[in-house]
Amino acid sequence: MNLLQNRIVQIASLSEESNKKFLAAWQTWTVTKDFFVLKENEVSNYLYFIEKGIARIFYYKNGKEITEWIAMDNSFFLSIISFFERKPSYLQIHTIEPALIRGIHYNDLMKLCDEHHEIERWLRKALTGSLILSQYRMDSIQFETAQQRYEKLLETNPSIIQRVPLSYIASFLGITQETLSRIRSSL
Amino acid sequence: MNLLQNRIVQIASLSEESNKKFLAAWQTWTVTKDFFVLKENEVSNYLYFIEKGIARIFYYKNGKEITEWIAMDNSFFLSIISFFERKPSYLQIHTIEPALIRGIHYNDLMKLCDEHHEIERWLRKALTGSLILSQYRMDSIQFETAQQRYEKLLETNPSIIQRVPLSYIASFLGITQETLSRIRSSL
DNA sequence: TAATTTTTTTGATAATTATCAAATGAAAAT
DNA sequence: ATTTTCATTTGATAATTATCAAAAAAATTA
């Protein structure tokens, strides 16, 4: 059972040849907790996939740490702007659990996209999915109360509460940890 | 001078053949003010480009009208979810000025993507750009005050104030029109 | 286990924005 | 030009969440 393979074909099926070449381009890292997958001001060279563990994508805004995304459970993650625009990342990525991470280098992905129309299509579909997610998230941030956002998170991802510190979850939801603590105690 | 052509090659250059075929697939509508480009519950069949005039993308949330986007000045717009997932749109699109709109049908775009790797790549790059924009907008909604968001809008798009009613701008910024009115009078 | 550090909770207050209601101003229609 | 309609502003109040400070609880280390 190859978890990455499964998720890849969920986005778009590939011919045997493309699939083989695509998979072969991914490397694997087994890392400890608190490992920095991406440091500030580095150009992000990889599109990542997390097979096991949790990675947190965060940045500093007015001296405060903002958690932009929490990646777990066989999902892709990346620093979109740095990866695609090839510029230093204001985002950082670090693990908050020991993790098994896979990654494909920008150059390899671009080469595969050039050589295999199917892989280009795969990436196009993956980006379409991200964009749709991003729309829903924007709507949620703009029009739902903190409590609604928290309850939704609990529904879609109950294990996150056990595995991720409150302060990160609060920041990801766009509220302070004090507010999240109060929401919790009121439920 | 072809405005659509210009914007297309800004996203990614195309060979002469692809370019010709791509351009030929776009149709043109000349519409009055208050024309519904897309009505609720229709499946959105077109990726649009506005050459002249203004279109507003909006939806209803708890009985209230929310302006999600204001398209003007040679930009692309679409109902992302409906167009790509082929399902009825909760978004509506209508013009708030007489407009010259161009559009390419979903089937034609997909066919061109299949037949021309270059056009697939073009779409992938266009989506990458949208996703980056979407990230910046999310950050802005989550961490800037209403006043900061308004001032930024004034900077990047000063003419919007003259051409778009306050209530739409307010909704687009994620605030009520009363709040925007007060921000305005305080500047 | 006790001491230390980190995380979470609680309390008081302030800032921002929403909501509801009404008044004013501007544009369109008769 | 007057009426009607629509858009914007102003006022008073309420809701939500942030901020700052401190206490309590939990986890880690000695």
mmCIF file of C-alpha atoms in Angstrom, chain A residues 62-151:
data_model
loop_
_atom_site.group_PDB
_atom_site.id
_atom_site.type_symbol
_atom_site.label_atom_id
_atom_site.label_comp_id
_atom_site.label_asym_id
_atom_site.label_seq_id
_atom_site.Cartn_x
_atom_site.Cartn_y
_atom_site.Cartn_z
ATOM 1 C CA ASN A 62 3.811 41.933 13.563
ATOM 2 C CA GLY A 63 6.061 39.849 15.778
ATOM 3 C CA LYS A 64 3.386 37.216 16.320
ATOM 4 C CA GLU A 65 3.426 33.666 15.112
ATOM 5 C CA ILE A 66 0.538 32.817 12.797
ATOM 6 C CA THR A 67 -0.244 29.195 12.008
ATOM 7 C CA GLU A 68 -1.406 29.146 8.417
ATOM 8 C CA TRP A 69 -1.945 25.457 7.977
ATOM 9 C CA ILE A 70 -1.664 22.186 9.842
ATOM 10 C CA ALA A 71 -0.819 19.258 7.563
ATOM 11 C CA MET A 72 -1.561 15.712 8.640
ATOM 12 C CA ASP A 73 -3.165 12.491 7.393
ATOM 13 C CA ASN A 74 -1.833 11.919 3.924
ATOM 14 C CA SER A 75 -2.136 15.368 2.513
ATOM 15 C CA PHE A 76 -0.031 17.571 0.315
ATOM 16 C CA PHE A 77 1.410 20.816 1.602
ATOM 17 C CA LEU A 78 3.751 23.514 0.367
ATOM 18 C CA SER A 79 4.697 27.130 0.590
ATOM 19 C CA ILE A 80 2.695 28.157 -2.460
ATOM 20 C CA ILE A 81 4.284 31.519 -3.109
ATOM 21 C CA SER A 82 7.870 30.490 -2.536
ATOM 22 C CA PHE A 83 7.555 27.236 -4.454
ATOM 23 C CA PHE A 84 5.856 28.589 -7.530
ATOM 24 C CA GLU A 85 7.373 32.035 -7.671
ATOM 25 C CA ARG A 86 10.836 30.827 -6.688
ATOM 26 C CA LYS A 87 11.352 33.427 -4.042
ATOM 27 C CA PRO A 88 12.402 33.348 -0.377
ATOM 28 C CA SER A 89 9.681 32.054 1.865
ATOM 29 C CA TYR A 90 8.120 34.092 4.630
ATOM 30 C CA LEU A 91 6.477 30.841 5.675
ATOM 31 C CA GLN A 92 8.241 28.281 7.799
ATOM 32 C CA ILE A 93 7.350 24.620 8.128
ATOM 33 C CA HIS A 94 8.205 22.450 11.096
ATOM 34 C CA THR A 95 7.037 19.124 12.431
ATOM 35 C CA ILE A 96 5.173 18.882 15.708
ATOM 36 C CA GLU A 97 5.325 15.088 15.740
ATOM 37 C CA PRO A 98 7.907 12.672 14.362
ATOM 38 C CA ALA A 99 6.982 12.453 10.711
ATOM 39 C CA LEU A 100 7.373 10.605 7.456
ATOM 40 C CA ILE A 101 7.474 13.174 4.714
ATOM 41 C CA ARG A 102 7.775 12.800 0.979
ATOM 42 C CA GLY A 103 8.723 15.526 -1.437
ATOM 43 C CA ILE A 104 9.246 16.261 -5.092
ATOM 44 C CA HIS A 105 11.720 18.934 -6.167
ATOM 45 C CA TYR A 106 10.466 21.935 -8.104
ATOM 46 C CA ASN A 107 12.827 21.243 -10.994
ATOM 47 C CA ASP A 108 11.771 17.610 -11.214
ATOM 48 C CA LEU A 109 8.095 18.470 -11.082
ATOM 49 C CA MET A 110 8.489 21.099 -13.788
ATOM 50 C CA LYS A 111 10.481 18.722 -15.934
ATOM 51 C CA LEU A 112 7.828 16.038 -15.544
ATOM 52 C CA CYS A 113 5.137 18.573 -16.381
ATOM 53 C CA ASP A 114 7.006 19.497 -19.522
ATOM 54 C CA GLU A 115 7.604 15.943 -20.591
ATOM 55 C CA HIS A 116 4.257 14.469 -19.654
ATOM 56 C CA HIS A 117 1.086 16.281 -20.498
ATOM 57 C CA GLU A 118 -0.688 13.968 -18.061
ATOM 58 C CA ILE A 119 1.415 15.197 -15.163
ATOM 59 C CA GLU A 120 0.819 18.783 -16.182
ATOM 60 C CA ARG A 121 -2.895 17.965 -16.087
ATOM 61 C CA TRP A 122 -2.475 16.335 -12.711
ATOM 62 C CA LEU A 123 -0.886 19.483 -11.324
ATOM 63 C CA ARG A 124 -3.571 21.624 -12.884
ATOM 64 C CA LYS A 125 -6.249 19.548 -11.176
ATOM 65 C CA ALA A 126 -4.394 19.577 -7.873
ATOM 66 C CA LEU A 127 -4.223 23.371 -8.024
ATOM 67 C CA THR A 128 -7.900 23.585 -8.912
ATOM 68 C CA GLY A 129 -8.676 21.595 -5.780
ATOM 69 C CA SER A 130 -6.505 23.876 -3.654
ATOM 70 C CA LEU A 131 -8.175 26.933 -5.054
ATOM 71 C CA ILE A 132 -11.618 25.562 -4.235
ATOM 72 C CA LEU A 133 -10.499 24.768 -0.676
ATOM 73 C CA SER A 134 -9.056 28.223 -0.383
ATOM 74 C CA GLN A 135 -12.392 29.770 -1.405
ATOM 75 C CA TYR A 136 -14.272 27.817 1.237
ATOM 76 C CA ARG A 137 -11.736 28.753 3.875
ATOM 77 C CA MET A 138 -11.975 32.445 3.023
ATOM 78 C CA ASP A 139 -15.728 32.300 3.337
ATOM 79 C CA SER A 140 -15.401 30.578 6.692
ATOM 80 C CA ILE A 141 -12.954 33.152 8.072
ATOM 81 C CA GLN A 142 -15.029 36.071 6.866
ATOM 82 C CA PHE A 143 -18.513 34.998 7.896
ATOM 83 C CA GLU A 144 -18.427 32.416 10.632
ATOM 84 C CA THR A 145 -17.896 33.092 14.305
ATOM 85 C CA ALA A 146 -14.878 31.618 16.038
ATOM 86 C CA GLN A 147 -17.139 29.058 17.668
ATOM 87 C CA GLN A 148 -18.604 27.903 14.372
ATOM 88 C CA ARG A 149 -15.127 27.525 12.916
ATOM 89 C CA TYR A 150 -14.002 25.493 15.902
ATOM 90 C CA GLU A 151 -17.009 23.212 15.791
#
